[in-house]
Short mmCIF file of C-alpha atoms in Angstrom, two decimals:
data_model
loop_
_atom_site.label_atom_id
_atom_site.label_comp_id
_atom_site.label_asym_id
_atom_site.label_seq_id
_atom_site.Cartn_x
_atom_site.Cartn_y
_atom_site.Cartn_z
CA MET A 1 4.21 161.39 118.78
CA HIS A 2 0.67 160.08 119.11
CA SER A 3 -0.38 156.45 119.75
CA ILE A 4 -3.49 154.81 118.63
CA ASN A 5 -5.14 152.42 120.71
CA CYS A 6 -7.54 149.75 119.51
CA VAL A 7 -10.05 148.10 121.65
CA ALA A 8 -9.89 144.23 121.72
CA VAL A 9 -13.33 143.02 120.36
CA THR A 10 -14.52 139.43 120.97
CA ARG A 11 -15.79 137.88 117.67
CA MET A 12 -18.48 135.43 117.35
CA ASP A 13 -16.21 132.69 117.28
CA GLY A 14 -14.78 133.61 120.78
CA ARG A 15 -11.53 134.86 119.60
CA SER A 16 -10.58 138.59 120.20
CA SER A 17 -8.74 140.97 118.08
CA ALA A 18 -5.86 140.78 120.73
CA THR A 19 -5.50 137.21 120.04
CA LEU A 20 -5.62 137.69 116.18
CA GLY A 21 -2.38 139.79 116.42
CA VAL A 22 -3.65 143.21 115.41
CA ARG A 23 -0.59 145.33 114.62
CA LYS A 24 0.09 148.34 116.74
CA GLY A 25 2.65 151.19 116.56
CA ALA A 26 4.25 153.17 113.81
CA TRP A 27 2.87 152.64 110.13
CA THR A 28 5.28 151.40 107.62
CA ASN A 29 5.36 152.86 104.00
CA GLU A 30 4.25 149.51 102.66
CA GLU A 31 1.04 149.77 104.99
CA ASP A 32 0.49 153.28 103.77
CA ILE A 33 0.65 152.11 100.14
CA LEU A 34 -1.77 149.30 100.83
CA LEU A 35 -4.18 151.69 102.56
CA LYS A 36 -4.12 154.27 99.79
CA LYS A 37 -4.66 151.58 97.08
CA CYS A 38 -7.76 150.36 98.98
CA ILE A 39 -9.19 153.79 99.45
CA ASP A 40 -8.54 154.45 95.79
CA LYS A 41 -10.28 151.23 94.66
CA TYR A 42 -13.25 151.15 97.11
CA GLY A 43 -13.52 154.73 98.26
CA GLU A 44 -13.77 156.12 101.96
CA GLY A 45 -16.35 154.43 104.35
CA LYS A 46 -17.09 150.85 105.36
CA TRP A 47 -13.98 151.04 107.61
CA HIS A 48 -14.78 147.61 109.06
CA LEU A 49 -13.93 146.08 105.57
CA VAL A 50 -10.82 148.12 105.04
CA PRO A 51 -8.23 146.06 106.87
CA SER A 52 -9.09 142.71 105.18
CA ARG A 53 -9.66 144.34 101.70
CA ALA A 54 -6.26 146.21 101.97
CA GLY A 55 -4.49 143.04 103.45
CA LEU A 56 -3.55 145.06 106.57
CA ASN A 57 -3.34 143.70 110.01
CA ARG A 58 -4.63 146.81 111.63
CA CYS A 59 -8.08 147.59 113.37
CA ARG A 60 -10.47 149.52 111.38
CA LYS A 61 -10.16 152.57 113.68
CA SER A 62 -6.32 152.76 113.19
CA CYS A 63 -7.05 152.66 109.47
CA ARG A 64 -9.58 155.32 109.46
CA LEU A 65 -7.50 157.65 111.56
CA ARG A 66 -4.43 157.11 109.42
CA TRP A 67 -6.22 158.07 106.32
CA MET A 68 -8.18 161.00 107.72
CA ASN A 69 -5.16 162.58 109.65
CA TYR A 70 -2.10 161.67 107.39
CA LEU A 71 -2.80 160.16 104.14
CA LYS A 72 -5.94 161.96 102.72
CA PRO A 73 -4.83 163.89 99.52
CA ASP A 74 -6.73 167.07 100.39
CA ILE A 75 -5.11 167.64 103.84
CA LYS A 76 -3.95 171.25 104.16
CA ARG A 77 -0.65 171.68 105.99
CA GLY A 78 1.40 174.71 106.69
CA GLU A 79 0.64 178.47 107.61
CA PHE A 80 -2.69 179.97 107.54
CA THR A 81 -3.61 182.32 104.76
CA ALA A 82 -4.40 185.90 105.28
CA ASP A 83 -8.09 185.15 104.64
CA GLU A 84 -8.20 182.32 107.16
CA VAL A 85 -6.32 184.50 109.82
CA ASP A 86 -8.98 187.37 109.10
CA LEU A 87 -11.92 184.71 109.47
CA ILE A 88 -10.46 183.39 112.76
CA LEU A 89 -10.22 186.94 114.06
CA ARG A 90 -13.74 187.95 113.05
CA LEU A 91 -15.24 184.86 114.52
CA HIS A 92 -13.28 185.28 117.75
CA LYS A 93 -14.57 188.96 117.89
CA LEU A 94 -18.10 187.67 117.44
CA LEU A 95 -18.09 184.56 119.65
CA GLY A 96 -15.27 185.17 122.19
CA ASN A 97 -13.61 182.57 124.11
CA ARG A 98 -16.81 180.33 124.58
CA GLN A 99 -16.44 176.62 124.27
CA VAL A 100 -18.91 174.63 122.37
CA ARG A 101 -21.31 172.70 124.74
#
């Protein structure tokens, strides 16, 4: 299981996100629904506005990661197709085991 850590940020009024009670841990179905509705209404981006617009007590990073890694409708899950495997093998033959630097 992956955990998402958010950094406590001090606001101009001197309060930090840690003292504001930003929720951490597993997402509930209700939170997922609120996030989906917010993205449907306002679109992706401006993640700093998402928690307040959606009525979520989460940090912007947590909202963005939840959307990008779990809730986004075009996320492809499952086995690689034959074409994808072929592409991976051709690229590996071309590039080898080099890491990007």
